[in-house]
Amino acid sequence: MGLSQSVPAANEAVVAAVAGGALLLLLLRRRKPAADEPESRAEVAALYIHPVKSCAPVQLDAASLDRLGFVDDRRLMVVSAEPLGGNHSFVTQRQEPRLCLVRAELSAEVVRLSAPGKPLLAVPLRPPHPQSELRVRVWSDTGLRAVDLGEAAAAWLSSFLGADEEPHRRVRLVSCASSSFSRPLDARYAPLALRWAWGGPQVGFADGFPLLLISTASLEALNGSLSAMAEPMPMGRFRPNIVAAGCEDTWRRIRIGDMVFRVVKGCSRCKITTTDQATGEQGSLVGADGAPEPLSALRAAGRGVGSEVYFGQNLAHERPPPRHVAFDDHTCCRVLLKVHEWPLPLLERAARWLRGEPQLPVVCAGDRIEARRQESGGGAGEAARC
């Protein structure tokens, strides 16, 4: 009898604990930002897309957003011609620094490739023959379904990279336009509100996250710490999507126009940053510790965490909130119940059409950035501030 009475009591205790936790979470969500957490305001200084992963960027005045990030950013990728373990592996400037010299011009139907010493090549984005799909790999994400863009693109890129003399350098060009393409964000870094949302946040062929933001202040601070013999580093070394006139190291959520973005984590940097994007020469500048620049300067500036160095912030974008929603914690939390729905819901698309607005959200150069700061000490990639 005593045991049967204790069971309802235990259930009531569990319910009370859950209710108390939910109430505490709600109060924390609604907490006003403290005086030492002011909003930071900046503006968009420049916008870039990289039509082919690891190839030359294209600067834009305005960029549209879809589920994978900026439209046409890193939707094409160079992969190894031969599969390993059933997957064609991604090829970047880490292995082939001269990829930075390949330029891609996109239109609705074709991508036009150009490079020093090579004739212009127009590659259909929708091959006329039945589409051939390949299984490709980006880091630990395997089995990604990608559309093979054909023999002409494969031969052109392979020849440019020197495969005529070294057959192991043969490559192919693929697109993530396959209807079965899916690549969720790494669950270790996706915020819970995004992870639980319908469909979850996705990414194309970028290394790990839809967008990369770097501020001009961060670059100026880095250039100030380079050795006296080093030339200032251009922003192109770090291949961002959004360049902000401001300081991004303490931001945790930003709003640009119609869009809200989560600052997910700092961007871990590799030897691509040591490649001169104008010549393809890699590792020509060496810092005081013997490491190539700018990796040496980043570590000296305190931007190292363990074996990694960080520069810039990876972003995940949320579903566009209604225009009237204030950019503060508790109103944003209510909007996040339906984040990341792509395409936008039918009624919202109809409302945009009636207002004469674009169907996809747009970020423009010169747009104001409203930023919420980190509440406490930064995480990985935030060891130093500009």
PDB file of C-alpha atoms in Angstrom, residues 141-341:
ATOM      1  CA  ASP A 141      29.825  14.021 -44.758  1.00  0.00           C
ATOM      2  CA  THR A 142      29.701  11.064 -47.145  1.00  0.00           C
ATOM      3  CA  GLY A 143      27.167   9.720 -49.596  1.00  0.00           C
ATOM      4  CA  LEU A 144      26.061  13.182 -50.758  1.00  0.00           C
ATOM      5  CA  ARG A 145      24.164  12.930 -54.053  1.00  0.00           C
ATOM      6  CA  ALA A 146      25.616  15.293 -56.661  1.00  0.00           C
ATOM      7  CA  VAL A 147      24.989  15.826 -60.387  1.00  0.00           C
ATOM      8  CA  ASP A 148      28.014  15.132 -62.628  1.00  0.00           C
ATOM      9  CA  LEU A 149      28.384  18.047 -65.092  1.00  0.00           C
ATOM     10  CA  GLY A 150      30.013  16.009 -67.806  1.00  0.00           C
ATOM     11  CA  GLU A 151      33.190  15.085 -69.637  1.00  0.00           C
ATOM     12  CA  ALA A 152      34.003  18.514 -71.094  1.00  0.00           C
ATOM     13  CA  ALA A 153      34.203  20.160 -67.650  1.00  0.00           C
ATOM     14  CA  ALA A 154      36.153  17.211 -66.265  1.00  0.00           C
ATOM     15  CA  ALA A 155      38.709  17.334 -69.098  1.00  0.00           C
ATOM     16  CA  TRP A 156      39.081  21.139 -68.914  1.00  0.00           C
ATOM     17  CA  LEU A 157      39.689  21.213 -65.144  1.00  0.00           C
ATOM     18  CA  SER A 158      41.919  18.132 -65.176  1.00  0.00           C
ATOM     19  CA  SER A 159      44.108  19.624 -67.906  1.00  0.00           C
ATOM     20  CA  PHE A 160      44.430  22.937 -66.034  1.00  0.00           C
ATOM     21  CA  LEU A 161      45.519  21.136 -62.874  1.00  0.00           C
ATOM     22  CA  GLY A 162      48.200  19.165 -64.706  1.00  0.00           C
ATOM     23  CA  ALA A 163      46.523  15.769 -65.066  1.00  0.00           C
ATOM     24  CA  ASP A 164      47.942  15.365 -68.587  1.00  0.00           C
ATOM     25  CA  GLU A 165      51.325  14.726 -66.945  1.00  0.00           C
ATOM     26  CA  GLU A 166      50.031  13.407 -63.612  1.00  0.00           C
ATOM     27  CA  PRO A 167      46.898  11.312 -64.175  1.00  0.00           C
ATOM     28  CA  HIS A 168      46.179  11.018 -60.427  1.00  0.00           C
ATOM     29  CA  ARG A 169      45.141  14.703 -60.517  1.00  0.00           C
ATOM     30  CA  ARG A 170      42.143  14.042 -62.743  1.00  0.00           C
ATOM     31  CA  VAL A 171      38.956  15.619 -61.412  1.00  0.00           C
ATOM     32  CA  ARG A 172      35.286  16.106 -62.205  1.00  0.00           C
ATOM     33  CA  LEU A 173      32.832  18.963 -61.661  1.00  0.00           C
ATOM     34  CA  VAL A 174      29.607  18.299 -59.766  1.00  0.00           C
ATOM     35  CA  SER A 175      26.523  20.262 -58.676  1.00  0.00           C
ATOM     36  CA  CYS A 176      24.330  19.955 -55.587  1.00  0.00           C
ATOM     37  CA  ALA A 177      21.231  20.465 -57.770  1.00  0.00           C
ATOM     38  CA  SER A 178      20.211  16.832 -57.313  1.00  0.00           C
ATOM     39  CA  SER A 179      16.682  16.512 -55.948  1.00  0.00           C
ATOM     40  CA  SER A 180      18.016  13.993 -53.422  1.00  0.00           C
ATOM     41  CA  PHE A 181      20.829  16.233 -52.144  1.00  0.00           C
ATOM     42  CA  SER A 182      20.670  16.712 -48.378  1.00  0.00           C
ATOM     43  CA  ARG A 183      23.383  17.825 -45.976  1.00  0.00           C
ATOM     44  CA  PRO A 184      22.272  18.886 -42.478  1.00  0.00           C
ATOM     45  CA  LEU A 185      24.448  21.109 -40.333  1.00  0.00           C
ATOM     46  CA  ASP A 186      26.718  19.378 -37.854  1.00  0.00           C
ATOM     47  CA  ALA A 187      24.399  18.723 -34.906  1.00  0.00           C
ATOM     48  CA  ARG A 188      27.228  19.505 -32.462  1.00  0.00           C
ATOM     49  CA  TYR A 189      27.089  23.158 -33.474  1.00  0.00           C
ATOM     50  CA  ALA A 190      23.543  23.734 -34.721  1.00  0.00           C
ATOM     51  CA  PRO A 191      21.582  25.701 -32.074  1.00  0.00           C
ATOM     52  CA  LEU A 192      18.778  23.661 -30.530  1.00  0.00           C
ATOM     53  CA  ALA A 193      16.084  25.992 -31.870  1.00  0.00           C
ATOM     54  CA  LEU A 194      17.387  25.391 -35.394  1.00  0.00           C
ATOM     55  CA  ARG A 195      18.007  21.668 -34.908  1.00  0.00           C
ATOM     56  CA  TRP A 196      14.418  21.037 -33.818  1.00  0.00           C
ATOM     57  CA  ALA A 197      12.922  23.120 -36.612  1.00  0.00           C
ATOM     58  CA  TRP A 198      11.198  21.487 -39.561  1.00  0.00           C
ATOM     59  CA  GLY A 199      13.816  20.027 -41.883  1.00  0.00           C
ATOM     60  CA  GLY A 200      16.721  21.387 -39.869  1.00  0.00           C
ATOM     61  CA  PRO A 201      19.356  23.765 -41.261  1.00  0.00           C
ATOM     62  CA  GLN A 202      21.160  22.599 -44.389  1.00  0.00           C
ATOM     63  CA  VAL A 203      24.396  23.509 -46.164  1.00  0.00           C
ATOM     64  CA  GLY A 204      25.656  23.046 -49.731  1.00  0.00           C
ATOM     65  CA  PHE A 205      29.307  22.293 -50.523  1.00  0.00           C
ATOM     66  CA  ALA A 206      30.751  24.819 -48.046  1.00  0.00           C
ATOM     67  CA  ASP A 207      33.100  23.251 -45.499  1.00  0.00           C
ATOM     68  CA  GLY A 208      30.516  23.120 -42.741  1.00  0.00           C
ATOM     69  CA  PHE A 209      28.184  26.118 -42.481  1.00  0.00           C
ATOM     70  CA  PRO A 210      26.022  28.159 -44.879  1.00  0.00           C
ATOM     71  CA  LEU A 211      27.741  31.544 -44.442  1.00  0.00           C
ATOM     72  CA  LEU A 212      30.990  33.094 -43.222  1.00  0.00           C
ATOM     73  CA  LEU A 213      31.207  36.619 -41.808  1.00  0.00           C
ATOM     74  CA  ILE A 214      34.417  38.603 -41.223  1.00  0.00           C
ATOM     75  CA  SER A 215      34.739  42.240 -40.159  1.00  0.00           C
ATOM     76  CA  THR A 216      37.066  44.869 -41.538  1.00  0.00           C
ATOM     77  CA  ALA A 217      38.137  45.588 -37.951  1.00  0.00           C
ATOM     78  CA  SER A 218      39.325  41.998 -37.508  1.00  0.00           C
ATOM     79  CA  LEU A 219      41.341  42.165 -40.727  1.00  0.00           C
ATOM     80  CA  GLU A 220      42.910  45.478 -39.746  1.00  0.00           C
ATOM     81  CA  ALA A 221      43.908  44.017 -36.365  1.00  0.00           C
ATOM     82  CA  LEU A 222      45.424  40.980 -38.071  1.00  0.00           C
ATOM     83  CA  ASN A 223      47.404  43.073 -40.540  1.00  0.00           C
ATOM     84  CA  GLY A 224      48.711  45.147 -37.650  1.00  0.00           C
ATOM     85  CA  SER A 225      50.190  41.995 -36.096  1.00  0.00           C
ATOM     86  CA  LEU A 226      51.938  40.685 -39.241  1.00  0.00           C
ATOM     87  CA  SER A 227      55.712  40.745 -39.433  1.00  0.00           C
ATOM     88  CA  ALA A 228      57.242  43.953 -40.754  1.00  0.00           C
ATOM     89  CA  MET A 229      58.268  42.277 -44.022  1.00  0.00           C
ATOM     90  CA  ALA A 230      54.755  40.998 -44.800  1.00  0.00           C
ATOM     91  CA  GLU A 231      52.351  42.787 -47.101  1.00  0.00           C
ATOM     92  CA  PRO A 232      48.865  43.428 -45.650  1.00  0.00           C
ATOM     93  CA  MET A 233      46.521  40.490 -46.212  1.00  0.00           C
ATOM     94  CA  PRO A 234      43.517  41.155 -48.465  1.00  0.00           C
ATOM     95  CA  MET A 235      40.093  39.986 -47.362  1.00  0.00           C
ATOM     96  CA  GLY A 236      40.033  37.486 -50.232  1.00  0.00           C
ATOM     97  CA  ARG A 237      42.539  35.268 -48.387  1.00  0.00           C
ATOM     98  CA  PHE A 238      39.749  34.320 -45.975  1.00  0.00           C
ATOM     99  CA  ARG A 239      36.934  33.802 -48.516  1.00  0.00           C
ATOM    100  CA  PRO A 240      33.983  35.322 -46.590  1.00  0.00           C
ATOM    101  CA  ASN A 241      30.394  35.746 -47.757  1.00  0.00           C
ATOM    102  CA  ILE A 242      29.649  38.848 -45.667  1.00  0.00           C
ATOM    103  CA  VAL A 243      32.199  41.534 -44.843  1.00  0.00           C
ATOM    104  CA  ALA A 244      31.026  43.737 -41.970  1.00  0.00           C
ATOM    105  CA  ALA A 245      32.199  47.230 -41.186  1.00  0.00           C
ATOM    106  CA  GLY A 246      32.364  46.606 -37.450  1.00  0.00           C
ATOM    107  CA  CYS A 247      33.684  43.969 -35.037  1.00  0.00           C
ATOM    108  CA  GLU A 248      32.146  40.481 -35.102  1.00  0.00           C
ATOM    109  CA  ASP A 249      34.029  38.603 -32.406  1.00  0.00           C
ATOM    110  CA  THR A 250      31.411  39.103 -29.653  1.00  0.00           C
ATOM    111  CA  TRP A 251      28.257  38.738 -31.765  1.00  0.00           C
ATOM    112  CA  ARG A 252      25.866  35.849 -31.115  1.00  0.00           C
ATOM    113  CA  ARG A 253      22.867  36.775 -33.301  1.00  0.00           C
ATOM    114  CA  ILE A 254      22.610  39.386 -36.028  1.00  0.00           C
ATOM    115  CA  ARG A 255      19.858  40.849 -38.128  1.00  0.00           C
ATOM    116  CA  ILE A 256      20.378  42.204 -41.641  1.00  0.00           C
ATOM    117  CA  GLY A 257      17.276  43.485 -43.399  1.00  0.00           C
ATOM    118  CA  ASP A 258      14.650  40.728 -43.297  1.00  0.00           C
ATOM    119  CA  MET A 259      17.062  38.043 -42.120  1.00  0.00           C
ATOM    120  CA  VAL A 260      18.246  36.833 -38.718  1.00  0.00           C
ATOM    121  CA  PHE A 261      21.480  34.843 -38.459  1.00  0.00           C
ATOM    122  CA  ARG A 262      22.920  32.773 -35.627  1.00  0.00           C
ATOM    123  CA  VAL A 263      26.653  33.014 -34.967  1.00  0.00           C
ATOM    124  CA  VAL A 264      27.342  29.278 -34.686  1.00  0.00           C
ATOM    125  CA  LYS A 265      31.083  29.069 -34.053  1.00  0.00           C
ATOM    126  CA  GLY A 266      34.399  30.621 -34.988  1.00  0.00           C
ATOM    127  CA  CYS A 267      35.879  29.590 -38.327  1.00  0.00           C
ATOM    128  CA  SER A 268      38.891  27.289 -38.000  1.00  0.00           C
ATOM    129  CA  ARG A 269      41.517  28.333 -40.549  1.00  0.00           C
ATOM    130  CA  CYS A 270      43.736  26.125 -42.701  1.00  0.00           C
ATOM    131  CA  LYS A 271      46.529  26.517 -45.236  1.00  0.00           C
ATOM    132  CA  ILE A 272      44.155  27.955 -47.857  1.00  0.00           C
ATOM    133  CA  THR A 273      44.707  31.278 -46.059  1.00  0.00           C
ATOM    134  CA  THR A 274      48.408  30.972 -46.956  1.00  0.00           C
ATOM    135  CA  THR A 275      47.606  30.905 -50.688  1.00  0.00           C
ATOM    136  CA  ASP A 276      48.066  34.117 -52.680  1.00  0.00           C
ATOM    137  CA  GLN A 277      44.672  34.234 -54.392  1.00  0.00           C
ATOM    138  CA  ALA A 278      46.091  36.277 -57.295  1.00  0.00           C
ATOM    139  CA  THR A 279      48.917  33.863 -58.196  1.00  0.00           C
ATOM    140  CA  GLY A 280      48.145  30.487 -56.615  1.00  0.00           C
ATOM    141  CA  GLU A 281      51.471  30.528 -54.765  1.00  0.00           C
ATOM    142  CA  GLN A 282      51.161  28.915 -51.333  1.00  0.00           C
ATOM    143  CA  GLY A 283      53.108  29.433 -48.108  1.00  0.00           C
ATOM    144  CA  SER A 284      55.559  32.050 -49.394  1.00  0.00           C
ATOM    145  CA  LEU A 285      55.447  34.180 -46.209  1.00  0.00           C
ATOM    146  CA  VAL A 286      56.747  32.712 -42.940  1.00  0.00           C
ATOM    147  CA  GLY A 287      56.190  34.145 -39.450  1.00  0.00           C
ATOM    148  CA  ALA A 288      58.528  34.359 -36.477  1.00  0.00           C
ATOM    149  CA  ASP A 289      57.527  30.875 -35.264  1.00  0.00           C
ATOM    150  CA  GLY A 290      58.284  29.300 -38.637  1.00  0.00           C
ATOM    151  CA  ALA A 291      54.629  28.815 -39.527  1.00  0.00           C
ATOM    152  CA  PRO A 292      53.236  30.357 -42.733  1.00  0.00           C
ATOM    153  CA  GLU A 293      51.403  33.657 -42.563  1.00  0.00           C
ATOM    154  CA  PRO A 294      48.722  34.542 -41.638  1.00  0.00           C
ATOM    155  CA  LEU A 295      48.421  31.424 -39.442  1.00  0.00           C
ATOM    156  CA  SER A 296      51.508  32.501 -37.469  1.00  0.00           C
ATOM    157  CA  ALA A 297      50.089  35.977 -36.794  1.00  0.00           C
ATOM    158  CA  LEU A 298      46.675  34.589 -35.824  1.00  0.00           C
ATOM    159  CA  ARG A 299      48.204  32.322 -33.203  1.00  0.00           C
ATOM    160  CA  ALA A 300      50.443  35.127 -31.922  1.00  0.00           C
ATOM    161  CA  ALA A 301      47.356  37.353 -31.599  1.00  0.00           C
ATOM    162  CA  GLY A 302      45.705  34.829 -29.283  1.00  0.00           C
ATOM    163  CA  ARG A 303      43.281  33.397 -31.816  1.00  0.00           C
ATOM    164  CA  GLY A 304      44.459  29.856 -31.233  1.00  0.00           C
ATOM    165  CA  VAL A 305      42.502  27.216 -29.323  1.00  0.00           C
ATOM    166  CA  GLY A 306      44.432  23.970 -28.992  1.00  0.00           C
ATOM    167  CA  SER A 307      45.815  23.031 -32.382  1.00  0.00           C
ATOM    168  CA  GLU A 308      43.387  25.302 -34.251  1.00  0.00           C
ATOM    169  CA  VAL A 309      43.424  28.996 -35.095  1.00  0.00           C
ATOM    170  CA  TYR A 310      40.231  30.943 -35.762  1.00  0.00           C
ATOM    171  CA  PHE A 311      39.295  33.943 -37.863  1.00  0.00           C
ATOM    172  CA  GLY A 312      35.755  35.014 -38.750  1.00  0.00           C
ATOM    173  CA  GLN A 313      32.397  33.613 -37.665  1.00  0.00           C
ATOM    174  CA  ASN A 314      30.276  30.867 -39.207  1.00  0.00           C
ATOM    175  CA  LEU A 315      26.589  31.733 -39.529  1.00  0.00           C
ATOM    176  CA  ALA A 316      23.371  29.743 -39.797  1.00  0.00           C
ATOM    177  CA  HIS A 317      20.354  31.658 -41.071  1.00  0.00           C
ATOM    178  CA  GLU A 318      16.884  31.532 -39.611  1.00  0.00           C
ATOM    179  CA  ARG A 319      13.562  31.898 -41.322  1.00  0.00           C
ATOM    180  CA  PRO A 320      12.868  35.559 -42.111  1.00  0.00           C
ATOM    181  CA  PRO A 321      10.826  37.071 -39.262  1.00  0.00           C
ATOM    182  CA  PRO A 322       7.910  39.432 -39.910  1.00  0.00           C
ATOM    183  CA  ARG A 323       9.046  43.024 -40.435  1.00  0.00           C
ATOM    184  CA  HIS A 324       7.310  44.276 -37.281  1.00  0.00           C
ATOM    185  CA  VAL A 325       9.125  41.850 -34.938  1.00  0.00           C
ATOM    186  CA  ALA A 326      11.530  43.685 -32.659  1.00  0.00           C
ATOM    187  CA  PHE A 327      15.071  42.357 -32.529  1.00  0.00           C
ATOM    188  CA  ASP A 328      15.242  41.265 -28.916  1.00  0.00           C
ATOM    189  CA  ASP A 329      15.479  37.966 -27.103  1.00  0.00           C
ATOM    190  CA  HIS A 330      11.884  37.047 -26.244  1.00  0.00           C
ATOM    191  CA  THR A 331      10.241  38.150 -29.518  1.00  0.00           C
ATOM    192  CA  CYS A 332      12.928  36.380 -31.536  1.00  0.00           C
ATOM    193  CA  CYS A 333      12.305  33.215 -29.510  1.00  0.00           C
ATOM    194  CA  ARG A 334       8.641  33.189 -30.515  1.00  0.00           C
ATOM    195  CA  VAL A 335       9.541  33.595 -34.193  1.00  0.00           C
ATOM    196  CA  LEU A 336      12.050  30.736 -33.947  1.00  0.00           C
ATOM    197  CA  LEU A 337       9.227  28.241 -33.506  1.00  0.00           C
ATOM    198  CA  LYS A 338       9.033  28.147 -37.319  1.00  0.00           C
ATOM    199  CA  VAL A 339      12.615  28.788 -38.364  1.00  0.00           C
ATOM    200  CA  HIS A 340      14.199  27.537 -41.532  1.00  0.00           C
ATOM    201  CA  GLU A 341      11.148  26.771 -43.626  1.00  0.00           C
TER     202      GLU A 341
END
